[in-house]
């Protein structure tokens, strides 16, 4: 199948996510599951192949909750680079990396992608769920950006409703003068993962490890979000044909 595909196409998608806590109401595999789902639906519309996903990400601040697996960024850089290098040896030249872990995954994905383009002479496109929904933010009433927030939870409620326990959802929005939210039209700081100590403080004071307003989640908002992302991903894949 792969040989036949490569005779007429050199595009491939790689979903990237994480295995980390998403509060009591959402599954550990949230980021990976949503990235994989987008790749699968885009593949159905375009015929572009999907490589096996990378289920782990950089999640040091989420080690406060059991089940989280955090991999060092230098290890993830090498893993992603080797995956691209291997696939390029077989003839793939255009790679779309679908990042479901949002800001925490971007630095190491960018470093691996730059190296791959420079050394392997391939083309890399990073499709990040957060940045690819900037326009939608103007039309859909999502709460503040966080972790396990209503954007992520609404997405889950649309695609994987059986994995969401809304009765367990708790809201928490920290009071800050300046916040690292790329969806906020005001000036923002650049994102740095929190510390395990800070996450423990949140856990002890709120009973959970969520930042945002998951109680505002709605499967209809999740559907709009998801269809927007699939449409943009299909457009990207078609544009690099």
GROMACS .gro file of C-alpha atoms in nm, residues 33-198:
model
  166
   33UNK     CA    1  -0.684   1.153   2.092
   34UNK     CA    2  -0.793   1.488   1.948
   35UNK     CA    3  -0.488   1.520   1.723
   36UNK     CA    4  -0.542   1.165   1.593
   37UNK     CA    5  -0.913   1.229   1.529
   38UNK     CA    6  -0.832   1.538   1.322
   39UNK     CA    7  -0.577   1.345   1.119
   40UNK     CA    8  -0.824   1.061   1.056
   41UNK     CA    9  -1.104   1.288   0.935
   42UNK     CA   10  -0.869   1.492   0.717
   43UNK     CA   11  -0.729   1.170   0.575
   44UNK     CA   12  -1.078   1.053   0.479
   45UNK     CA   13  -1.128   1.375   0.281
   46UNK     CA   14  -0.787   1.394   0.117
   47UNK     CA   15  -0.642   1.043   0.112
   48UNK     CA   16  -0.324   1.160   0.288
   49UNK     CA   17  -0.161   0.889   0.499
   50UNK     CA   18  -0.114   0.911   0.875
   51UNK     CA   19   0.201   0.794   1.053
   52UNK     CA   20   0.174   0.634   1.399
   53UNK     CA   21   0.123   0.909   1.660
   54UNK     CA   22   0.362   1.027   1.926
   55UNK     CA   23   0.158   0.982   2.244
   56UNK     CA   24   0.399   1.149   2.484
   57UNK     CA   25   0.488   1.516   2.526
   58UNK     CA   26   0.666   1.760   2.755
   59UNK     CA   27   0.451   1.772   3.071
   60UNK     CA   28   0.673   1.837   3.375
   61UNK     CA   29   0.416   2.058   3.549
   62UNK     CA   30   0.150   1.786   3.528
   63UNK     CA   31   0.353   1.527   3.717
   64UNK     CA   32   0.160   1.641   4.022
   65UNK     CA   33  -0.123   1.411   3.910
   66UNK     CA   34  -0.087   1.032   3.863
   67UNK     CA   35  -0.094   0.892   3.511
   68UNK     CA   36   0.107   1.173   3.357
   69UNK     CA   37   0.413   1.068   3.155
   70UNK     CA   38   0.653   1.355   3.084
   71UNK     CA   39   0.938   1.308   2.836
   72UNK     CA   40   1.236   1.543   2.826
   73UNK     CA   41   1.222   1.784   2.529
   74UNK     CA   42   1.569   1.683   2.409
   75UNK     CA   43   1.448   1.323   2.385
   76UNK     CA   44   1.131   1.426   2.201
   77UNK     CA   45   1.335   1.633   1.954
   78UNK     CA   46   1.542   1.328   1.864
   79UNK     CA   47   1.238   1.099   1.848
   80UNK     CA   48   1.048   1.328   1.611
   81UNK     CA   49   1.357   1.392   1.399
   82UNK     CA   50   1.424   1.019   1.365
   83UNK     CA   51   1.061   0.954   1.270
   84UNK     CA   52   1.081   1.218   0.997
   85UNK     CA   53   1.422   1.093   0.887
   86UNK     CA   54   1.296   0.736   0.857
   87UNK     CA   55   0.986   0.836   0.661
   88UNK     CA   56   1.188   1.063   0.432
   89UNK     CA   57   1.412   0.768   0.344
   90UNK     CA   58   1.104   0.594   0.207
   91UNK     CA   59   1.008   0.891  -0.009
   92UNK     CA   60   0.787   1.119   0.200
   93UNK     CA   61   0.881   1.483   0.146
   94UNK     CA   62   0.596   1.688   0.294
   95UNK     CA   63   0.515   1.645   0.663
   96UNK     CA   64   0.219   1.793   0.848
   97UNK     CA   65   0.269   1.771   1.224
   98UNK     CA   66  -0.061   1.795   1.412
   99UNK     CA   67   0.007   1.925   1.761
  100UNK     CA   68  -0.264   1.851   2.017
  101UNK     CA   69  -0.058   1.946   2.324
  102UNK     CA   70  -0.071   2.314   2.239
  103UNK     CA   71   0.202   2.549   2.365
  104UNK     CA   72   0.407   2.300   2.569
  105UNK     CA   73   0.490   2.088   2.266
  106UNK     CA   74   0.576   2.367   2.025
  107UNK     CA   75   0.941   2.446   2.118
  108UNK     CA   76   1.074   2.095   2.066
  109UNK     CA   77   0.856   2.038   1.757
  110UNK     CA   78   0.993   2.357   1.604
  111UNK     CA   79   1.354   2.263   1.678
  112UNK     CA   80   1.313   1.914   1.530
  113UNK     CA   81   1.133   2.057   1.227
  114UNK     CA   82   1.401   2.315   1.152
  115UNK     CA   83   1.672   2.050   1.170
  116UNK     CA   84   1.474   1.814   0.946
  117UNK     CA   85   1.416   2.080   0.682
  118UNK     CA   86   1.782   2.182   0.688
  119UNK     CA   87   1.940   1.837   0.692
  120UNK     CA   88   1.684   1.620   0.513
  121UNK     CA   89   1.559   1.878   0.258
  122UNK     CA   90   1.195   1.806   0.341
  123UNK     CA   91   0.906   2.046   0.401
  124UNK     CA   92   0.747   2.062   0.746
  125UNK     CA   93   0.417   2.224   0.841
  126UNK     CA   94   0.315   2.249   1.208
  127UNK     CA   95  -0.063   2.245   1.249
  128UNK     CA   96  -0.128   2.356   1.606
  129UNK     CA   97  -0.486   2.329   1.733
  130UNK     CA   98  -0.464   2.649   1.937
  131UNK     CA   99  -0.313   2.874   1.672
  132UNK     CA  100  -0.536   2.730   1.401
  133UNK     CA  101  -0.845   2.844   1.592
  134UNK     CA  102  -0.761   3.213   1.633
  135UNK     CA  103  -1.031   3.320   1.387
  136UNK     CA  104  -1.290   3.092   1.545
  137UNK     CA  105  -1.228   3.254   1.885
  138UNK     CA  106  -1.395   3.568   1.749
  139UNK     CA  107  -1.714   3.374   1.671
  140UNK     CA  108  -1.748   3.115   1.949
  141UNK     CA  109  -1.774   3.207   2.316
  142UNK     CA  110  -1.490   3.011   2.471
  143UNK     CA  111  -1.362   3.099   2.815
  144UNK     CA  112  -1.000   3.184   2.904
  145UNK     CA  113  -0.722   2.963   2.772
  146UNK     CA  114  -0.594   2.712   3.024
  147UNK     CA  115  -0.575   2.337   3.074
  148UNK     CA  116  -0.880   2.113   3.061
  149UNK     CA  117  -1.065   2.434   2.974
  150UNK     CA  118  -1.394   2.459   2.788
  151UNK     CA  119  -1.226   2.463   2.447
  152UNK     CA  120  -1.059   2.127   2.508
  153UNK     CA  121  -1.357   1.985   2.694
  154UNK     CA  122  -1.610   2.096   2.432
  155UNK     CA  123  -1.390   1.931   2.169
  156UNK     CA  124  -1.393   1.609   2.371
  157UNK     CA  125  -1.769   1.625   2.426
  158UNK     CA  126  -1.818   1.636   2.049
  159UNK     CA  127  -1.572   1.360   1.951
  160UNK     CA  128  -1.545   1.141   2.262
  161UNK     CA  129  -1.849   1.212   2.483
  162UNK     CA  130  -1.816   0.873   2.653
  163UNK     CA  131  -1.479   0.982   2.798
  164UNK     CA  132  -1.602   1.302   2.964
  165UNK     CA  133  -1.747   1.320   3.317
  166UNK     CA  134  -1.894   1.669   3.341
  167UNK     CA  135  -2.016   1.610   3.696
  168UNK     CA  136  -1.648   1.617   3.798
  169UNK     CA  137  -1.560   1.942   3.615
  170UNK     CA  138  -1.437   2.232   3.829
  171UNK     CA  139  -1.357   2.586   3.717
  172UNK     CA  140  -1.049   2.780   3.821
  173UNK     CA  141  -0.925   3.105   3.665
  174UNK     CA  142  -0.621   3.258   3.837
  175UNK     CA  143  -0.617   3.632   3.895
  176UNK     CA  144  -0.328   3.774   3.695
  177UNK     CA  145  -0.253   4.116   3.551
  178UNK     CA  146  -0.074   3.966   3.250
  179UNK     CA  147  -0.134   3.611   3.129
  180UNK     CA  148   0.021   3.392   2.860
  181UNK     CA  149  -0.287   3.345   2.642
  182UNK     CA  150  -0.220   3.370   2.265
  183UNK     CA  151  -0.595   3.387   2.203
  184UNK     CA  152  -0.627   3.702   2.414
  185UNK     CA  153  -0.628   4.019   2.198
  186UNK     CA  154  -0.442   4.209   2.470
  187UNK     CA  155  -0.066   4.186   2.520
  188UNK     CA  156   0.045   3.853   2.667
  189UNK     CA  157   0.359   3.701   2.809
  190UNK     CA  158   0.527   3.411   2.632
  191UNK     CA  159   0.427   3.073   2.770
  192UNK     CA  160   0.646   2.879   3.012
  193UNK     CA  161   0.518   2.553   3.168
  194UNK     CA  162   0.425   2.600   3.532
  195UNK     CA  163   0.607   2.427   3.814
  196UNK     CA  164   0.497   2.113   3.992
  197UNK     CA  165   0.489   2.314   4.315
  198UNK     CA  166   0.247   2.568   4.166
   0.00000   0.00000   0.00000
